[in-house]
Amino acid sequence: KTRRNAKKAPWKIFKQLVNWEYVAKISEPEGFVRFTNGSEIQFDGVEIPDNLRGDGLTKLVLEEYASWKDGKKIWDQVLRPMLGDRNGRALFVGTPAGYNHFRDVYVKGLDPKEKEWSAAQYTTLDGGIVSQEEIDAAKADTNPRSFRQEWEASFEQLANQVYDYFDRGTHVKDTALAGDRLLVGIDFNLDPMTCVIAQKDEKGDCEILEALELNYSNTDELLEEVEKRYPERLFTAYPDPSGRSRHTSAGGKTDFSIIDDRPRWKVDMVMYRKSIPLADKINNVQANLRDANNHSHVTIHPVNGVPLIEAFEGLTYVEGTSQPDKTGGKDHVSDAGAYLLWGAFNRFKHKGSIGTFAL
C-alpha cells in the first residue's frame, strides 16, 4: 500500500471522528497528527519498507495486510522491532486473499498456545450494512469460493492456483539437517535472487530445508550466503538453464561457471541443455506434491521455507491462459523449487540424454 492509499479511507474516517480541540498539529500531505498531550499518529504506506524505520511504536494497525507484497518480511524485519522497546501492540486487518501471510497471523491468533495473540472474524453478512437484496444478488453473480472469501471472510485456496496439489497439512513439516551434501535449486534474477535448499530422505524423497530470497543480489552473493548458513557442507546445484549464458555477476563469467568454480559446489544438470517445457516443469512439481496414488514426495520446513510455501499457495495463472502470473513476484522462488525437483526428483521419463554438466 502507498501513502496515498493509506490516507484514503482511514484519513477520511479519522477527520470525521477526531475531537479537534485536542489536535495540536496536523499535516495532511504527510499523514501526520500530533495531539496536545504529545501523542502522535502517522498514516503511511509500505511501498518502501525501509522508510518506515525510526522511533518505537506503542500501537500499530496493519490495514489490508492480506494485500501487502512481502507482508511477512515487512512485519518481521521492520515493524515488529519498532514495537519491542515499548511493548507495543499490533492489529492486523484485512480481507482474506488465499493462504498467505494474513492467514498465518489469523491462525496464530486462534492457537491457544499463542498467549499473546488473538483473532476475530467479522463478515459483511454480520455487519448489517449491506441489504439482503444485495447479498442475494452477489450470491447469484459470484462463484461460491469467491463469495465465501469476499462476503464471509473465509480463507480460500485460489481457484486458478498453479500448484493446487500443495497442502500445508501434508507438505509443511519440520525437518532436521542431515548428511554432508545439500541440493540447491537456483533461479537467476537480480531482484530477487532465489534458491531452494533441500536434502534427500531415506526414501529418496525431497525434504526442503530453506528457501532464500536476496534482493538486489547476484550469483556470487547468493552462493556465499548459502555457504555461510551451511558451513562445511557440499552443494549440488540445479539452476535455471538460462545460466549457461546469463551473467548476473560482474567479470564476464556465466552463472554456471561461477557456481562450478567454487570448491564446495558442482552443477548437476539432469535435464536437457535447453529450457524445460513449462507444462513439464509444472507437472513434475505437481507429481512430487501428490502422485496418482495420493502419495506426497516433498516436505517444506514451516519456518525457513515460508517464501516457497507462500509461492506455492499464491502463484496463479493469468486469467484465461495457461501462463503463470509473474506480476506478484511469486514465480522466482517457485521456479527455484521447480528446477530442484526437475533435476534431483524428476518423476517423468524423457527422451534425450541425461547426465552431469560441468564447466
PDB file of C-alpha atoms in Angstrom, residues 80-356:
ATOM      1  CA  ARG A  80       7.719  -5.752  14.818  1.00  0.00           C
ATOM      2  CA  PRO A  81      11.117  -4.494  16.070  1.00  0.00           C
ATOM      3  CA  MET A  82       9.634  -0.975  16.355  1.00  0.00           C
ATOM      4  CA  LEU A  83       7.090  -2.267  18.893  1.00  0.00           C
ATOM      5  CA  GLY A  84       9.655  -4.053  21.042  1.00  0.00           C
ATOM      6  CA  ASP A  85      11.117  -1.299  23.215  1.00  0.00           C
ATOM      7  CA  ARG A  86       7.657  -0.011  24.171  1.00  0.00           C
ATOM      8  CA  ASN A  87       5.969  -3.394  24.483  1.00  0.00           C
ATOM      9  CA  GLY A  88       3.600  -2.172  21.784  1.00  0.00           C
ATOM     10  CA  ARG A  89       0.603  -3.902  20.258  1.00  0.00           C
ATOM     11  CA  ALA A  90      -0.414  -4.552  16.645  1.00  0.00           C
ATOM     12  CA  LEU A  91      -3.767  -5.056  14.934  1.00  0.00           C
ATOM     13  CA  PHE A  92      -3.821  -6.877  11.572  1.00  0.00           C
ATOM     14  CA  VAL A  93      -6.884  -6.006   9.466  1.00  0.00           C
ATOM     15  CA  GLY A  94      -7.855  -7.239   6.037  1.00  0.00           C
ATOM     16  CA  THR A  95      -9.968  -9.323   3.691  1.00  0.00           C
ATOM     17  CA  PRO A  96      -8.751 -12.901   3.183  1.00  0.00           C
ATOM     18  CA  ALA A  97      -6.784 -13.479  -0.022  1.00  0.00           C
ATOM     19  CA  GLY A  98      -5.969 -17.169  -0.041  1.00  0.00           C
ATOM     20  CA  TYR A  99      -3.453 -18.932   2.160  1.00  0.00           C
ATOM     21  CA  ASN A 100      -0.874 -16.199   2.687  1.00  0.00           C
ATOM     22  CA  HIS A 101       0.812 -14.225   5.474  1.00  0.00           C
ATOM     23  CA  PHE A 102      -2.523 -12.778   6.660  1.00  0.00           C
ATOM     24  CA  ARG A 103      -3.920 -16.264   7.193  1.00  0.00           C
ATOM     25  CA  ASP A 104      -0.757 -17.168   9.108  1.00  0.00           C
ATOM     26  CA  VAL A 105      -1.334 -14.479  11.742  1.00  0.00           C
ATOM     27  CA  TYR A 106      -5.050 -15.293  11.895  1.00  0.00           C
ATOM     28  CA  VAL A 107      -4.306 -18.970  12.567  1.00  0.00           C
ATOM     29  CA  LYS A 108      -1.762 -17.935  15.202  1.00  0.00           C
ATOM     30  CA  GLY A 109      -4.476 -15.903  16.900  1.00  0.00           C
ATOM     31  CA  LEU A 110      -6.682 -18.992  17.099  1.00  0.00           C
ATOM     32  CA  ASP A 111      -3.930 -21.124  18.633  1.00  0.00           C
ATOM     33  CA  PRO A 112      -4.491 -21.409  22.421  1.00  0.00           C
ATOM     34  CA  LYS A 113      -0.744 -21.863  22.901  1.00  0.00           C
ATOM     35  CA  GLU A 114      -0.082 -18.385  21.472  1.00  0.00           C
ATOM     36  CA  LYS A 115      -0.985 -16.450  24.618  1.00  0.00           C
ATOM     37  CA  GLU A 116      -0.051 -13.030  23.199  1.00  0.00           C
ATOM     38  CA  TRP A 117      -2.170 -13.447  20.075  1.00  0.00           C
ATOM     39  CA  SER A 118      -5.926 -13.444  19.459  1.00  0.00           C
ATOM     40  CA  ALA A 119      -8.125 -13.451  16.372  1.00  0.00           C
ATOM     41  CA  ALA A 120     -11.619 -12.259  15.496  1.00  0.00           C
ATOM     42  CA  GLN A 121     -13.703 -12.548  12.351  1.00  0.00           C
ATOM     43  CA  TYR A 122     -16.335 -10.055  11.221  1.00  0.00           C
ATOM     44  CA  THR A 123     -18.108 -10.716   7.952  1.00  0.00           C
ATOM     45  CA  THR A 124     -20.030  -8.462   5.613  1.00  0.00           C
ATOM     46  CA  LEU A 125     -23.104 -10.541   6.432  1.00  0.00           C
ATOM     47  CA  ASP A 126     -22.643  -9.824  10.147  1.00  0.00           C
ATOM     48  CA  GLY A 127     -22.241  -6.089   9.646  1.00  0.00           C
ATOM     49  CA  GLY A 128     -25.873  -5.324   8.881  1.00  0.00           C
ATOM     50  CA  ILE A 129     -24.927  -2.545   6.456  1.00  0.00           C
ATOM     51  CA  VAL A 130     -25.417  -4.370   3.146  1.00  0.00           C
ATOM     52  CA  SER A 131     -29.037  -5.125   2.255  1.00  0.00           C
ATOM     53  CA  GLN A 132     -30.296  -8.691   1.890  1.00  0.00           C
ATOM     54  CA  GLU A 133     -31.161  -7.915  -1.717  1.00  0.00           C
ATOM     55  CA  GLU A 134     -27.528  -7.015  -2.452  1.00  0.00           C
ATOM     56  CA  ILE A 135     -26.336 -10.156  -0.680  1.00  0.00           C
ATOM     57  CA  ASP A 136     -28.723 -12.319  -2.711  1.00  0.00           C
ATOM     58  CA  ALA A 137     -27.565 -10.624  -5.914  1.00  0.00           C
ATOM     59  CA  ALA A 138     -23.929 -11.271  -5.032  1.00  0.00           C
ATOM     60  CA  LYS A 139     -24.681 -14.939  -4.403  1.00  0.00           C
ATOM     61  CA  ALA A 140     -26.255 -15.181  -7.830  1.00  0.00           C
ATOM     62  CA  ASP A 141     -23.380 -13.411  -9.593  1.00  0.00           C
ATOM     63  CA  THR A 142     -20.356 -14.834  -7.709  1.00  0.00           C
ATOM     64  CA  ASN A 143     -18.878 -18.303  -7.608  1.00  0.00           C
ATOM     65  CA  PRO A 144     -19.107 -19.993  -4.174  1.00  0.00           C
ATOM     66  CA  ARG A 145     -15.375 -19.740  -3.439  1.00  0.00           C
ATOM     67  CA  SER A 146     -15.240 -16.006  -4.146  1.00  0.00           C
ATOM     68  CA  PHE A 147     -18.432 -15.357  -2.185  1.00  0.00           C
ATOM     69  CA  ARG A 148     -17.061 -17.145   0.875  1.00  0.00           C
ATOM     70  CA  GLN A 149     -13.844 -15.146   0.675  1.00  0.00           C
ATOM     71  CA  GLU A 150     -15.245 -11.675  -0.018  1.00  0.00           C
ATOM     72  CA  TRP A 151     -18.518 -11.827   1.925  1.00  0.00           C
ATOM     73  CA  GLU A 152     -17.884 -14.399   4.646  1.00  0.00           C
ATOM     74  CA  ALA A 153     -14.208 -13.616   5.372  1.00  0.00           C
ATOM     75  CA  SER A 154     -13.193 -17.199   4.614  1.00  0.00           C
ATOM     76  CA  PHE A 155      -9.619 -18.134   3.727  1.00  0.00           C
ATOM     77  CA  GLU A 156      -9.946 -19.997   0.447  1.00  0.00           C
ATOM     78  CA  GLN A 157      -7.367 -21.630  -1.750  1.00  0.00           C
ATOM     79  CA  LEU A 158      -7.124 -19.761  -5.041  1.00  0.00           C
ATOM     80  CA  ALA A 159      -9.251 -21.175  -7.850  1.00  0.00           C
ATOM     81  CA  ASN A 160      -6.563 -20.767 -10.533  1.00  0.00           C
ATOM     82  CA  GLN A 161      -3.641 -21.844  -8.347  1.00  0.00           C
ATOM     83  CA  VAL A 162      -0.744 -23.246 -10.395  1.00  0.00           C
ATOM     84  CA  TYR A 163       0.358 -25.737  -7.726  1.00  0.00           C
ATOM     85  CA  ASP A 164      -3.069 -26.676  -6.437  1.00  0.00           C
ATOM     86  CA  TYR A 165      -1.841 -30.031  -5.063  1.00  0.00           C
ATOM     87  CA  PHE A 166       0.076 -28.161  -2.367  1.00  0.00           C
ATOM     88  CA  ASP A 167      -1.450 -28.584   1.084  1.00  0.00           C
ATOM     89  CA  ARG A 168       0.038 -27.200   4.297  1.00  0.00           C
ATOM     90  CA  GLY A 169      -1.249 -30.082   6.363  1.00  0.00           C
ATOM     91  CA  THR A 170       0.557 -32.566   4.135  1.00  0.00           C
ATOM     92  CA  HIS A 171       3.657 -30.747   2.939  1.00  0.00           C
ATOM     93  CA  VAL A 172       4.755 -28.424   5.752  1.00  0.00           C
ATOM     94  CA  LYS A 173       6.844 -30.373   8.261  1.00  0.00           C
ATOM     95  CA  ASP A 174       9.850 -29.684  10.463  1.00  0.00           C
ATOM     96  CA  THR A 175      12.996 -31.354   9.153  1.00  0.00           C
ATOM     97  CA  ALA A 176      16.419 -31.790  10.729  1.00  0.00           C
ATOM     98  CA  LEU A 177      19.586 -31.200   8.734  1.00  0.00           C
ATOM     99  CA  ALA A 178      21.306 -34.490   7.845  1.00  0.00           C
ATOM    100  CA  GLY A 179      24.176 -35.538   5.592  1.00  0.00           C
ATOM    101  CA  ASP A 180      27.035 -33.532   4.152  1.00  0.00           C
ATOM    102  CA  ARG A 181      25.719 -32.719   0.646  1.00  0.00           C
ATOM    103  CA  LEU A 182      22.746 -30.460   0.016  1.00  0.00           C
ATOM    104  CA  LEU A 183      20.750 -29.932  -3.174  1.00  0.00           C
ATOM    105  CA  VAL A 184      20.088 -26.356  -4.297  1.00  0.00           C
ATOM    106  CA  GLY A 185      17.635 -25.144  -6.941  1.00  0.00           C
ATOM    107  CA  ILE A 186      18.501 -21.654  -8.212  1.00  0.00           C
ATOM    108  CA  ASP A 187      16.543 -19.064 -10.176  1.00  0.00           C
ATOM    109  CA  PHE A 188      18.783 -16.378 -11.673  1.00  0.00           C
ATOM    110  CA  ASN A 189      17.220 -12.972 -11.176  1.00  0.00           C
ATOM    111  CA  LEU A 190      18.791  -9.822  -9.782  1.00  0.00           C
ATOM    112  CA  ASP A 191      15.842  -8.809  -7.624  1.00  0.00           C
ATOM    113  CA  PRO A 192      15.334 -11.169  -6.015  1.00  0.00           C
ATOM    114  CA  MET A 193      17.935 -13.888  -6.441  1.00  0.00           C
ATOM    115  CA  THR A 194      16.301 -17.033  -5.094  1.00  0.00           C
ATOM    116  CA  CYS A 195      17.249 -20.570  -4.182  1.00  0.00           C
ATOM    117  CA  VAL A 196      15.672 -23.596  -2.517  1.00  0.00           C
ATOM    118  CA  ILE A 197      17.898 -25.813  -0.353  1.00  0.00           C
ATOM    119  CA  ALA A 198      16.989 -29.466   0.221  1.00  0.00           C
ATOM    120  CA  GLN A 199      18.182 -32.959   1.061  1.00  0.00           C
ATOM    121  CA  LYS A 200      17.009 -36.474   0.207  1.00  0.00           C
ATOM    122  CA  ASP A 201      15.347 -38.518   2.913  1.00  0.00           C
ATOM    123  CA  GLU A 202      15.820 -42.249   3.427  1.00  0.00           C
ATOM    124  CA  LYS A 203      13.102 -42.988   0.837  1.00  0.00           C
ATOM    125  CA  GLY A 204      14.678 -40.726  -1.764  1.00  0.00           C
ATOM    126  CA  ASP A 205      12.024 -38.024  -1.373  1.00  0.00           C
ATOM    127  CA  CYS A 206      12.682 -34.297  -1.100  1.00  0.00           C
ATOM    128  CA  GLU A 207      12.994 -32.507   2.244  1.00  0.00           C
ATOM    129  CA  ILE A 208      13.196 -28.748   1.664  1.00  0.00           C
ATOM    130  CA  LEU A 209      15.170 -27.085   4.443  1.00  0.00           C
ATOM    131  CA  GLU A 210      15.055 -23.455   3.375  1.00  0.00           C
ATOM    132  CA  ALA A 211      14.015 -21.011   0.664  1.00  0.00           C
ATOM    133  CA  LEU A 212      16.133 -17.871   0.276  1.00  0.00           C
ATOM    134  CA  GLU A 213      15.279 -14.577  -1.411  1.00  0.00           C
ATOM    135  CA  LEU A 214      18.041 -11.950  -1.693  1.00  0.00           C
ATOM    136  CA  ASN A 215      17.065  -8.541  -3.048  1.00  0.00           C
ATOM    137  CA  TYR A 216      19.406  -6.630  -5.387  1.00  0.00           C
ATOM    138  CA  SER A 217      21.864  -9.514  -5.394  1.00  0.00           C
ATOM    139  CA  ASN A 218      23.844 -11.721  -7.761  1.00  0.00           C
ATOM    140  CA  THR A 219      25.057 -15.287  -8.073  1.00  0.00           C
ATOM    141  CA  ASP A 220      28.256 -14.779  -6.064  1.00  0.00           C
ATOM    142  CA  GLU A 221      26.392 -13.244  -3.130  1.00  0.00           C
ATOM    143  CA  LEU A 222      23.760 -15.973  -3.154  1.00  0.00           C
ATOM    144  CA  LEU A 223      26.350 -18.762  -3.061  1.00  0.00           C
ATOM    145  CA  GLU A 224      28.251 -17.022  -0.265  1.00  0.00           C
ATOM    146  CA  GLU A 225      25.057 -16.730   1.786  1.00  0.00           C
ATOM    147  CA  VAL A 226      24.253 -20.420   1.332  1.00  0.00           C
ATOM    148  CA  GLU A 227      27.801 -21.393   2.345  1.00  0.00           C
ATOM    149  CA  LYS A 228      27.597 -19.174   5.426  1.00  0.00           C
ATOM    150  CA  ARG A 229      24.324 -20.757   6.513  1.00  0.00           C
ATOM    151  CA  TYR A 230      25.561 -24.315   5.957  1.00  0.00           C
ATOM    152  CA  PRO A 231      29.263 -24.423   6.840  1.00  0.00           C
ATOM    153  CA  GLU A 232      31.306 -27.473   5.837  1.00  0.00           C
ATOM    154  CA  ARG A 233      28.503 -28.778   3.598  1.00  0.00           C
ATOM    155  CA  LEU A 234      28.900 -29.593  -0.095  1.00  0.00           C
ATOM    156  CA  PHE A 235      26.314 -28.457  -2.640  1.00  0.00           C
ATOM    157  CA  THR A 236      24.873 -29.759  -5.889  1.00  0.00           C
ATOM    158  CA  ALA A 237      23.175 -27.003  -7.864  1.00  0.00           C
ATOM    159  CA  TYR A 238      20.141 -27.382 -10.119  1.00  0.00           C
ATOM    160  CA  PRO A 239      19.953 -23.944 -11.730  1.00  0.00           C
ATOM    161  CA  ASP A 240      17.797 -22.189 -14.238  1.00  0.00           C
ATOM    162  CA  PRO A 241      19.071 -23.433 -17.649  1.00  0.00           C
ATOM    163  CA  SER A 242      19.444 -19.808 -18.776  1.00  0.00           C
ATOM    164  CA  GLY A 243      22.519 -19.632 -16.525  1.00  0.00           C
ATOM    165  CA  ARG A 244      24.607 -21.324 -19.205  1.00  0.00           C
ATOM    166  CA  SER A 245      24.818 -17.970 -20.979  1.00  0.00           C
ATOM    167  CA  ARG A 246      23.428 -15.478 -18.483  1.00  0.00           C
ATOM    168  CA  HIS A 247      25.563 -13.143 -16.349  1.00  0.00           C
ATOM    169  CA  THR A 248      24.178 -11.807 -13.036  1.00  0.00           C
ATOM    170  CA  SER A 249      27.640 -11.036 -11.619  1.00  0.00           C
ATOM    171  CA  ALA A 250      30.477  -8.830 -12.842  1.00  0.00           C
ATOM    172  CA  GLY A 251      33.547 -10.255 -14.538  1.00  0.00           C
ATOM    173  CA  GLY A 252      32.097 -11.732 -17.704  1.00  0.00           C
ATOM    174  CA  LYS A 253      31.631 -15.262 -16.338  1.00  0.00           C
ATOM    175  CA  THR A 254      28.373 -17.129 -16.829  1.00  0.00           C
ATOM    176  CA  ASP A 255      26.281 -18.045 -13.815  1.00  0.00           C
ATOM    177  CA  PHE A 256      27.005 -21.743 -14.390  1.00  0.00           C
ATOM    178  CA  SER A 257      30.757 -21.192 -14.414  1.00  0.00           C
ATOM    179  CA  ILE A 258      30.548 -19.070 -11.251  1.00  0.00           C
ATOM    180  CA  ILE A 259      28.854 -21.944  -9.443  1.00  0.00           C
ATOM    181  CA  ASP A 260      31.145 -24.639 -10.780  1.00  0.00           C
ATOM    182  CA  ASP A 261      34.317 -22.693  -9.927  1.00  0.00           C
ATOM    183  CA  ARG A 262      33.532 -22.699  -6.201  1.00  0.00           C
ATOM    184  CA  PRO A 263      35.239 -25.617  -4.390  1.00  0.00           C
ATOM    185  CA  ARG A 264      32.164 -26.757  -2.472  1.00  0.00           C
ATOM    186  CA  TRP A 265      29.806 -26.673  -5.461  1.00  0.00           C
ATOM    187  CA  LYS A 266      29.061 -28.604  -8.621  1.00  0.00           C
ATOM    188  CA  VAL A 267      26.406 -28.080 -11.281  1.00  0.00           C
ATOM    189  CA  ASP A 268      24.427 -31.256 -11.936  1.00  0.00           C
ATOM    190  CA  MET A 269      22.065 -30.838 -14.873  1.00  0.00           C
ATOM    191  CA  VAL A 270      19.686 -33.783 -15.017  1.00  0.00           C
ATOM    192  CA  MET A 271      17.743 -32.183 -17.844  1.00  0.00           C
ATOM    193  CA  TYR A 272      18.067 -31.065 -21.433  1.00  0.00           C
ATOM    194  CA  ARG A 273      20.520 -28.372 -22.248  1.00  0.00           C
ATOM    195  CA  LYS A 274      17.606 -26.263 -23.350  1.00  0.00           C
ATOM    196  CA  SER A 275      14.850 -24.681 -21.329  1.00  0.00           C
ATOM    197  CA  ILE A 276      12.430 -27.014 -19.592  1.00  0.00           C
ATOM    198  CA  PRO A 277       8.971 -27.042 -21.196  1.00  0.00           C
ATOM    199  CA  LEU A 278       6.676 -25.071 -18.924  1.00  0.00           C
ATOM    200  CA  ALA A 279       3.986 -27.756 -18.712  1.00  0.00           C
ATOM    201  CA  ASP A 280       6.569 -30.432 -17.853  1.00  0.00           C
ATOM    202  CA  LYS A 281       8.107 -28.275 -15.139  1.00  0.00           C
ATOM    203  CA  ILE A 282       4.729 -27.626 -13.512  1.00  0.00           C
ATOM    204  CA  ASN A 283       3.572 -31.236 -13.860  1.00  0.00           C
ATOM    205  CA  ASN A 284       6.725 -32.537 -12.199  1.00  0.00           C
ATOM    206  CA  VAL A 285       6.185 -30.260  -9.187  1.00  0.00           C
ATOM    207  CA  GLN A 286       2.573 -31.398  -9.006  1.00  0.00           C
ATOM    208  CA  ALA A 287       3.602 -35.058  -9.182  1.00  0.00           C
ATOM    209  CA  ASN A 288       6.032 -34.558  -6.311  1.00  0.00           C
ATOM    210  CA  LEU A 289       3.309 -32.870  -4.300  1.00  0.00           C
ATOM    211  CA  ARG A 290       0.844 -35.679  -4.977  1.00  0.00           C
ATOM    212  CA  ASP A 291       1.203 -38.643  -7.310  1.00  0.00           C
ATOM    213  CA  ALA A 292      -1.573 -40.753  -8.825  1.00  0.00           C
ATOM    214  CA  ASN A 293      -1.607 -42.912  -5.683  1.00  0.00           C
ATOM    215  CA  ASN A 294      -2.105 -39.811  -3.485  1.00  0.00           C
ATOM    216  CA  HIS A 295       1.426 -40.093  -2.085  1.00  0.00           C
ATOM    217  CA  SER A 296       3.477 -36.974  -1.357  1.00  0.00           C
ATOM    218  CA  HIS A 297       7.198 -36.856  -2.165  1.00  0.00           C
ATOM    219  CA  VAL A 298       8.164 -33.420  -0.810  1.00  0.00           C
ATOM    220  CA  THR A 299       8.063 -31.585   2.540  1.00  0.00           C
ATOM    221  CA  ILE A 300       8.910 -27.966   3.365  1.00  0.00           C
ATOM    222  CA  HIS A 301      10.247 -26.535   6.621  1.00  0.00           C
ATOM    223  CA  PRO A 302       7.482 -24.490   8.343  1.00  0.00           C
ATOM    224  CA  VAL A 303       9.708 -21.502   9.204  1.00  0.00           C
ATOM    225  CA  ASN A 304      12.682 -21.448   6.858  1.00  0.00           C
ATOM    226  CA  GLY A 305      10.560 -22.460   3.884  1.00  0.00           C
ATOM    227  CA  VAL A 306       7.941 -19.699   4.165  1.00  0.00           C
ATOM    228  CA  PRO A 307       8.812 -17.952   0.844  1.00  0.00           C
ATOM    229  CA  LEU A 308       8.263 -21.218  -1.049  1.00  0.00           C
ATOM    230  CA  ILE A 309       5.121 -22.072   0.915  1.00  0.00           C
ATOM    231  CA  GLU A 310       3.631 -18.683   0.065  1.00  0.00           C
ATOM    232  CA  ALA A 311       4.685 -19.029  -3.572  1.00  0.00           C
ATOM    233  CA  PHE A 312       3.147 -22.480  -3.979  1.00  0.00           C
ATOM    234  CA  GLU A 313      -0.070 -21.193  -2.415  1.00  0.00           C
ATOM    235  CA  GLY A 314      -0.159 -17.842  -4.165  1.00  0.00           C
ATOM    236  CA  LEU A 315       1.140 -18.388  -7.707  1.00  0.00           C
ATOM    237  CA  THR A 316      -1.799 -18.289 -10.099  1.00  0.00           C
ATOM    238  CA  TYR A 317      -2.381 -18.459 -13.825  1.00  0.00           C
ATOM    239  CA  VAL A 318      -3.100 -15.334 -15.819  1.00  0.00           C
ATOM    240  CA  GLU A 319      -6.861 -15.439 -16.247  1.00  0.00           C
ATOM    241  CA  GLY A 320      -7.902 -17.371 -19.309  1.00  0.00           C
ATOM    242  CA  THR A 321      -4.382 -18.688 -20.031  1.00  0.00           C
ATOM    243  CA  SER A 322      -2.006 -21.471 -19.018  1.00  0.00           C
ATOM    244  CA  GLN A 323       0.751 -18.968 -18.198  1.00  0.00           C
ATOM    245  CA  PRO A 324       1.728 -18.330 -14.556  1.00  0.00           C
ATOM    246  CA  ASP A 325       1.150 -14.743 -13.456  1.00  0.00           C
ATOM    247  CA  LYS A 326       4.570 -13.152 -12.900  1.00  0.00           C
ATOM    248  CA  THR A 327       3.310  -9.805 -11.623  1.00  0.00           C
ATOM    249  CA  GLY A 328       3.140 -10.856  -7.967  1.00  0.00           C
ATOM    250  CA  GLY A 329       6.781 -11.923  -7.729  1.00  0.00           C
ATOM    251  CA  LYS A 330       5.929 -15.462  -6.585  1.00  0.00           C
ATOM    252  CA  ASP A 331       7.319 -17.105  -9.711  1.00  0.00           C
ATOM    253  CA  HIS A 332      11.016 -16.723  -8.820  1.00  0.00           C
ATOM    254  CA  VAL A 333      11.277 -18.857  -5.690  1.00  0.00           C
ATOM    255  CA  SER A 334       8.696 -21.313  -7.035  1.00  0.00           C
ATOM    256  CA  ASP A 335      10.865 -21.697 -10.158  1.00  0.00           C
ATOM    257  CA  ALA A 336      13.904 -22.349  -7.946  1.00  0.00           C
ATOM    258  CA  GLY A 337      11.914 -25.139  -6.309  1.00  0.00           C
ATOM    259  CA  ALA A 338      10.789 -26.425  -9.695  1.00  0.00           C
ATOM    260  CA  TYR A 339      14.388 -26.603 -11.004  1.00  0.00           C
ATOM    261  CA  LEU A 340      15.426 -28.516  -7.892  1.00  0.00           C
ATOM    262  CA  LEU A 341      12.594 -31.017  -8.283  1.00  0.00           C
ATOM    263  CA  TRP A 342      13.181 -31.355 -12.019  1.00  0.00           C
ATOM    264  CA  GLY A 343      16.868 -32.076 -11.630  1.00  0.00           C
ATOM    265  CA  ALA A 344      17.005 -34.152  -8.450  1.00  0.00           C
ATOM    266  CA  PHE A 345      13.475 -35.546  -8.081  1.00  0.00           C
ATOM    267  CA  ASN A 346      12.242 -35.961 -11.642  1.00  0.00           C
ATOM    268  CA  ARG A 347       9.201 -38.218 -11.747  1.00  0.00           C
ATOM    269  CA  PHE A 348       8.948 -38.347 -15.543  1.00  0.00           C
ATOM    270  CA  LYS A 349      10.937 -40.161 -18.189  1.00  0.00           C
ATOM    271  CA  HIS A 350      12.045 -38.025 -21.112  1.00  0.00           C
ATOM    272  CA  LYS A 351      13.735 -38.650 -24.395  1.00  0.00           C
ATOM    273  CA  GLY A 352      17.285 -37.439 -24.764  1.00  0.00           C
ATOM    274  CA  SER A 353      20.481 -37.715 -22.800  1.00  0.00           C
ATOM    275  CA  ILE A 354      20.625 -37.328 -19.040  1.00  0.00           C
ATOM    276  CA  GLY A 355      23.900 -36.586 -17.354  1.00  0.00           C
ATOM    277  CA  THR A 356      26.131 -34.214 -15.443  1.00  0.00           C
TER     278      THR A 356
END
